């Protein structure tokens, strides 16, 4: 169901979400704790849980690097950590893959996508990301991770940038999926 978000947009080997997100539900509370209340442990535990499931699938056994969707340096300074990187750390422990933190970079600050329409989200994400050392990712299987997937615009923008690299295979994992 998660992979459908990317059909006809970017080539994804596999896509996974640990939880289904509903407004006012337990998962929303968890995500709020992770993102706004400094509860980094929530991301690491979710990563461990997801990793335990993913390692049972042959596609995910070939992941070389786990790349969290990067925050802009202003947001990083304000929050103090990247919630997607917390998730990546938990995943890496189970998937025996390396977390690659400083290669995919957010070069343009964007406002929050929370209240934007699907098209506005897509427009908001154009030319936001760049890759610093693309040769490092050549012919590698990358697991791109984020906290929540709603329309997929952020992951699509990151994925499109990564897929410019020769031989790169892309998979996606998130803590939660919201329709």
mmCIF file of N, CA, C and O in Angstrom, residues 24-85:
data_model
loop_
_atom_site.group_PDB
_atom_site.id
_atom_site.type_symbol
_atom_site.label_atom_id
_atom_site.label_comp_id
_atom_site.label_asym_id
_atom_site.label_seq_id
_atom_site.Cartn_x
_atom_site.Cartn_y
_atom_site.Cartn_z
ATOM 1 N N UNK A 24 -5.566 11.912 15.920
ATOM 2 C CA UNK A 24 -6.023 11.696 17.288
ATOM 3 C C UNK A 24 -5.701 10.319 17.839
ATOM 4 O O UNK A 24 -6.024 10.019 18.989
ATOM 5 N N UNK A 25 -5.065 9.467 17.042
ATOM 6 C CA UNK A 25 -4.739 8.110 17.485
ATOM 7 C C UNK A 25 -3.435 8.027 18.253
ATOM 8 O O UNK A 25 -2.709 9.013 18.412
ATOM 9 N N UNK A 26 -3.136 6.826 18.722
ATOM 10 C CA UNK A 26 -1.920 6.586 19.495
ATOM 11 C C UNK A 26 -0.663 6.894 18.695
ATOM 12 O O UNK A 26 0.313 7.416 19.223
ATOM 13 N N UNK A 27 -0.685 6.555 17.407
ATOM 14 C CA UNK A 27 0.489 6.793 16.563
ATOM 15 C C UNK A 27 0.751 8.298 16.431
ATOM 16 O O UNK A 27 1.895 8.742 16.479
ATOM 17 N N UNK A 28 -0.320 9.089 16.308
ATOM 18 C CA UNK A 28 -0.133 10.545 16.236
ATOM 19 C C UNK A 28 0.523 11.053 17.521
ATOM 20 O O UNK A 28 1.430 11.886 17.474
ATOM 21 N N UNK A 29 0.098 10.527 18.655
ATOM 22 C CA UNK A 29 0.701 10.924 19.932
ATOM 23 C C UNK A 29 2.184 10.547 19.983
ATOM 24 O O UNK A 29 3.015 11.335 20.430
ATOM 25 N N UNK A 30 2.487 9.337 19.523
ATOM 26 C CA UNK A 30 3.885 8.891 19.467
ATOM 27 C C UNK A 30 4.727 9.820 18.597
ATOM 28 O O UNK A 30 5.827 10.228 18.974
ATOM 29 N N UNK A 31 4.199 10.144 17.400
ATOM 30 C CA UNK A 31 4.923 11.007 16.465
ATOM 31 C C UNK A 31 5.133 12.396 17.067
ATOM 32 O O UNK A 31 6.180 12.993 16.887
ATOM 33 N N UNK A 32 4.136 12.887 17.774
ATOM 34 C CA UNK A 32 4.241 14.198 18.417
ATOM 35 C C UNK A 32 5.341 14.174 19.486
ATOM 36 O O UNK A 32 6.136 15.115 19.582
ATOM 37 N N UNK A 33 5.402 13.105 20.260
ATOM 38 C CA UNK A 33 6.445 12.962 21.280
ATOM 39 C C UNK A 33 7.831 12.957 20.635
ATOM 40 O O UNK A 33 8.754 13.606 21.115
ATOM 41 N N UNK A 34 7.969 12.230 19.540
ATOM 42 C CA UNK A 34 9.241 12.132 18.832
ATOM 43 C C UNK A 34 9.650 13.481 18.248
ATOM 44 O O UNK A 34 10.790 13.922 18.424
ATOM 45 N N UNK A 35 8.722 14.137 17.580
ATOM 46 C CA UNK A 35 9.045 15.342 16.819
ATOM 47 C C UNK A 35 9.136 16.602 17.662
ATOM 48 O O UNK A 35 9.992 17.454 17.409
ATOM 49 N N UNK A 36 8.268 16.738 18.643
ATOM 50 C CA UNK A 36 8.165 18.019 19.351
ATOM 51 C C UNK A 36 8.498 17.981 20.835
ATOM 52 O O UNK A 36 8.672 19.016 21.451
ATOM 53 N N UNK A 37 8.578 16.792 21.422
ATOM 54 C CA UNK A 37 8.842 16.714 22.860
ATOM 55 C C UNK A 37 10.179 16.053 23.195
ATOM 56 O O UNK A 37 10.387 15.590 24.309
ATOM 57 N N UNK A 38 11.061 15.986 22.208
ATOM 58 C CA UNK A 38 12.424 15.511 22.460
ATOM 59 C C UNK A 38 12.564 14.026 22.742
ATOM 60 O O UNK A 38 13.623 13.583 23.190
ATOM 61 N N UNK A 39 11.525 13.246 22.483
ATOM 62 C CA UNK A 39 11.567 11.818 22.793
ATOM 63 C C UNK A 39 12.227 11.031 21.658
ATOM 64 O O UNK A 39 11.582 10.260 20.949
ATOM 65 N N UNK A 40 13.553 11.193 21.509
ATOM 66 C CA UNK A 40 14.297 10.541 20.436
ATOM 67 C C UNK A 40 14.214 9.013 20.537
ATOM 68 O O UNK A 40 14.294 8.312 19.530
ATOM 69 N N UNK A 41 14.051 8.524 21.747
ATOM 70 C CA UNK A 41 13.974 7.092 21.980
ATOM 71 C C UNK A 41 12.815 6.450 21.199
ATOM 72 O O UNK A 41 12.923 5.313 20.742
ATOM 73 N N UNK A 42 11.725 7.200 21.022
ATOM 74 C CA UNK A 42 10.577 6.707 20.252
ATOM 75 C C UNK A 42 11.032 6.317 18.841
ATOM 76 O O UNK A 42 10.667 5.257 18.328
ATOM 77 N N UNK A 43 11.851 7.149 18.231
ATOM 78 C CA UNK A 43 12.357 6.872 16.884
ATOM 79 C C UNK A 43 13.241 5.647 16.851
ATOM 80 O O UNK A 43 13.132 4.813 15.937
ATOM 81 N N UNK A 44 14.122 5.524 17.847
ATOM 82 C CA UNK A 44 15.041 4.378 17.884
ATOM 83 C C UNK A 44 14.292 3.068 18.108
ATOM 84 O O UNK A 44 14.575 2.059 17.460
ATOM 85 N N UNK A 45 13.317 3.086 19.008
ATOM 86 C CA UNK A 45 12.520 1.880 19.274
ATOM 87 C C UNK A 45 11.710 1.507 18.022
ATOM 88 O O UNK A 45 11.668 0.334 17.634
ATOM 89 N N UNK A 46 11.109 2.498 17.377
ATOM 90 C CA UNK A 46 10.355 2.238 16.144
ATOM 91 C C UNK A 46 11.289 1.663 15.071
ATOM 92 O O UNK A 46 10.914 0.740 14.350
ATOM 93 N N UNK A 47 12.512 2.187 14.989
ATOM 94 C CA UNK A 47 13.500 1.681 14.041
ATOM 95 C C UNK A 47 13.858 0.233 14.309
ATOM 96 O O UNK A 47 13.965 -0.583 13.378
ATOM 97 N N UNK A 48 14.024 -0.101 15.569
ATOM 98 C CA UNK A 48 14.306 -1.491 15.946
ATOM 99 C C UNK A 48 13.145 -2.411 15.566
ATOM 100 O O UNK A 48 13.353 -3.498 15.032
ATOM 101 N N UNK A 49 11.926 -1.962 15.859
ATOM 102 C CA UNK A 49 10.738 -2.757 15.529
ATOM 103 C C UNK A 49 10.634 -2.966 14.017
ATOM 104 O O UNK A 49 10.406 -4.084 13.553
ATOM 105 N N UNK A 50 10.806 -1.884 13.265
ATOM 106 C CA UNK A 50 10.719 -1.958 11.801
ATOM 107 C C UNK A 50 11.839 -2.843 11.252
ATOM 108 O O UNK A 50 11.607 -3.691 10.391
ATOM 109 N N UNK A 51 13.047 -2.647 11.763
ATOM 110 C CA UNK A 51 14.197 -3.424 11.310
ATOM 111 C C UNK A 51 14.009 -4.919 11.521
ATOM 112 O O UNK A 51 14.397 -5.732 10.676
ATOM 113 N N UNK A 52 13.398 -5.298 12.643
ATOM 114 C CA UNK A 52 13.130 -6.714 12.926
ATOM 115 C C UNK A 52 12.199 -7.322 11.885
ATOM 116 O O UNK A 52 12.330 -8.493 11.536
ATOM 117 N N UNK A 53 11.265 -6.513 11.375
ATOM 118 C CA UNK A 53 10.357 -7.002 10.327
ATOM 119 C C UNK A 53 11.048 -6.992 8.961
ATOM 120 O O UNK A 53 10.931 -7.947 8.198
ATOM 121 N N UNK A 54 11.766 -5.921 8.672
ATOM 122 C CA UNK A 54 12.383 -5.764 7.344
ATOM 123 C C UNK A 54 13.473 -6.796 7.069
ATOM 124 O O UNK A 54 13.615 -7.239 5.929
ATOM 125 N N UNK A 55 14.229 -7.182 8.089
ATOM 126 C CA UNK A 55 15.345 -8.120 7.890
ATOM 127 C C UNK A 55 14.846 -9.489 7.429
ATOM 128 O O UNK A 55 15.608 -10.285 6.884
ATOM 129 N N UNK A 56 13.563 -9.741 7.599
ATOM 130 C CA UNK A 56 12.983 -11.003 7.149
ATOM 131 C C UNK A 56 12.671 -10.992 5.649
ATOM 132 O O UNK A 56 12.327 -12.020 5.077
ATOM 133 N N UNK A 57 12.800 -9.827 5.014
ATOM 134 C CA UNK A 57 12.517 -9.676 3.587
ATOM 135 C C UNK A 57 13.838 -9.543 2.826
ATOM 136 O O UNK A 57 14.650 -8.673 3.131
ATOM 137 N N UNK A 58 14.052 -10.406 1.834
ATOM 138 C CA UNK A 58 15.315 -10.424 1.089
ATOM 139 C C UNK A 58 15.702 -9.073 0.495
ATOM 140 O O UNK A 58 16.884 -8.745 0.430
ATOM 141 N N UNK A 59 14.738 -8.297 0.038
ATOM 142 C CA UNK A 59 15.042 -6.985 -0.564
ATOM 143 C C UNK A 59 15.794 -6.102 0.435
ATOM 144 O O UNK A 59 16.782 -5.458 0.088
ATOM 145 N N UNK A 60 15.349 -6.093 1.676
ATOM 146 C CA UNK A 60 15.946 -5.207 2.672
ATOM 147 C C UNK A 60 17.281 -5.728 3.211
ATOM 148 O O UNK A 60 18.037 -4.989 3.820
ATOM 149 N N UNK A 61 17.572 -7.013 2.962
ATOM 150 C CA UNK A 61 18.867 -7.574 3.380
ATOM 151 C C UNK A 61 20.019 -7.007 2.562
ATOM 152 O O UNK A 61 21.172 -7.119 2.957
ATOM 153 N N UNK A 62 19.707 -6.398 1.405
ATOM 154 C CA UNK A 62 20.764 -5.875 0.526
ATOM 155 C C UNK A 62 21.002 -4.374 0.701
ATOM 156 O O UNK A 62 21.756 -3.768 -0.067
ATOM 157 N N UNK A 63 20.374 -3.753 1.696
ATOM 158 C CA UNK A 63 20.543 -2.306 1.915
ATOM 159 C C UNK A 63 21.982 -2.008 2.337
ATOM 160 O O UNK A 63 22.515 -2.635 3.251
ATOM 161 N N UNK A 64 22.615 -1.061 1.640
ATOM 162 C CA UNK A 64 23.978 -0.639 1.973
ATOM 163 C C UNK A 64 23.967 0.538 2.948
ATOM 164 O O UNK A 64 24.711 0.553 3.924
ATOM 165 N N UNK A 65 23.149 1.546 2.636
ATOM 166 C CA UNK A 65 23.097 2.758 3.459
ATOM 167 C C UNK A 65 21.658 3.118 3.782
ATOM 168 O O UNK A 65 20.762 2.952 2.957
ATOM 169 N N UNK A 66 21.479 3.634 4.982
ATOM 170 C CA UNK A 66 20.182 4.170 5.393
ATOM 171 C C UNK A 66 20.355 5.681 5.453
ATOM 172 O O UNK A 66 21.244 6.185 6.145
ATOM 173 N N UNK A 67 19.515 6.389 4.699
ATOM 174 C CA UNK A 67 19.608 7.845 4.646
ATOM 175 C C UNK A 67 18.302 8.453 5.156
ATOM 176 O O UNK A 67 17.249 8.271 4.541
ATOM 177 N N UNK A 68 18.376 9.169 6.282
ATOM 178 C CA UNK A 68 17.174 9.849 6.769
ATOM 179 C C UNK A 68 16.915 11.117 5.956
ATOM 180 O O UNK A 68 17.862 11.767 5.503
ATOM 181 N N UNK A 69 15.652 11.453 5.756
ATOM 182 C CA UNK A 69 15.316 12.720 5.112
ATOM 183 C C UNK A 69 15.939 13.819 5.965
ATOM 184 O O UNK A 69 15.709 13.882 7.177
ATOM 185 N N UNK A 70 16.768 14.670 5.350
ATOM 186 C CA UNK A 70 17.469 15.680 6.146
ATOM 187 C C UNK A 70 16.590 16.877 6.514
ATOM 188 O O UNK A 70 15.669 17.232 5.778
ATOM 189 N N UNK A 71 16.889 17.458 7.659
ATOM 190 C CA UNK A 71 16.263 18.710 8.071
ATOM 191 C C UNK A 71 17.147 19.852 7.578
ATOM 192 O O UNK A 71 18.357 19.679 7.445
ATOM 193 N N UNK A 72 16.560 21.008 7.364
ATOM 194 C CA UNK A 72 17.370 22.198 7.065
ATOM 195 C C UNK A 72 18.108 22.572 8.349
ATOM 196 O O UNK A 72 17.617 22.337 9.448
ATOM 197 N N UNK A 73 19.311 23.164 8.199
ATOM 198 C CA UNK A 73 20.121 23.458 9.399
ATOM 199 C C UNK A 73 19.404 24.363 10.405
ATOM 200 O O UNK A 73 19.608 24.224 11.603
ATOM 201 N N UNK A 74 18.519 25.245 9.936
ATOM 202 C CA UNK A 74 17.763 26.100 10.868
ATOM 203 C C UNK A 74 16.829 25.262 11.736
ATOM 204 O O UNK A 74 16.756 25.450 12.944
ATOM 205 N N UNK A 75 16.102 24.327 11.087
ATOM 206 C CA UNK A 75 15.180 23.476 11.843
ATOM 207 C C UNK A 75 15.962 22.531 12.758
ATOM 208 O O UNK A 75 15.539 22.232 13.869
ATOM 209 N N UNK A 76 17.108 22.057 12.270
ATOM 210 C CA UNK A 76 17.959 21.173 13.068
ATOM 211 C C UNK A 76 18.428 21.896 14.340
ATOM 212 O O UNK A 76 18.405 21.324 15.429
ATOM 213 N N UNK A 77 18.834 23.151 14.186
ATOM 214 C CA UNK A 77 19.269 23.937 15.355
ATOM 215 C C UNK A 77 18.123 24.115 16.341
ATOM 216 O O UNK A 77 18.295 23.980 17.543
ATOM 217 N N UNK A 78 16.939 24.402 15.817
ATOM 218 C CA UNK A 78 15.773 24.638 16.669
ATOM 219 C C UNK A 78 15.369 23.368 17.425
ATOM 220 O O UNK A 78 15.134 23.396 18.623
ATOM 221 N N UNK A 79 15.289 22.230 16.701
ATOM 222 C CA UNK A 79 14.845 20.978 17.311
ATOM 223 C C UNK A 79 15.966 20.285 18.075
ATOM 224 O O UNK A 79 15.729 19.602 19.063
ATOM 225 N N UNK A 80 17.196 20.402 17.565
ATOM 226 C CA UNK A 80 18.337 19.775 18.232
ATOM 227 C C UNK A 80 18.660 18.374 17.731
ATOM 228 O O UNK A 80 19.695 17.816 18.059
ATOM 229 N N UNK A 81 17.771 17.784 16.935
ATOM 230 C CA UNK A 81 17.990 16.440 16.389
ATOM 231 C C UNK A 81 17.042 16.241 15.217
ATOM 232 O O UNK A 81 16.063 16.957 15.064
ATOM 233 N N UNK A 82 17.361 15.242 14.393
ATOM 234 C CA UNK A 82 16.509 14.874 13.268
ATOM 235 C C UNK A 82 15.757 13.602 13.658
ATOM 236 O O UNK A 82 16.369 12.555 13.879
ATOM 237 N N UNK A 83 14.441 13.696 13.768
ATOM 238 C CA UNK A 83 13.625 12.550 14.185
ATOM 239 C C UNK A 83 13.773 11.364 13.234
ATOM 240 O O UNK A 83 13.729 10.221 13.654
ATOM 241 N N UNK A 84 13.990 11.637 11.949
ATOM 242 C CA UNK A 84 14.167 10.550 10.975
ATOM 243 C C UNK A 84 15.505 9.849 11.172
ATOM 244 O O UNK A 84 15.632 8.651 10.920
ATOM 245 N N UNK A 85 16.505 10.588 11.652
ATOM 246 C CA UNK A 85 17.816 9.986 11.946
ATOM 247 C C UNK A 85 17.711 9.042 13.144
ATOM 248 O O UNK A 85 18.392 8.018 13.187
#
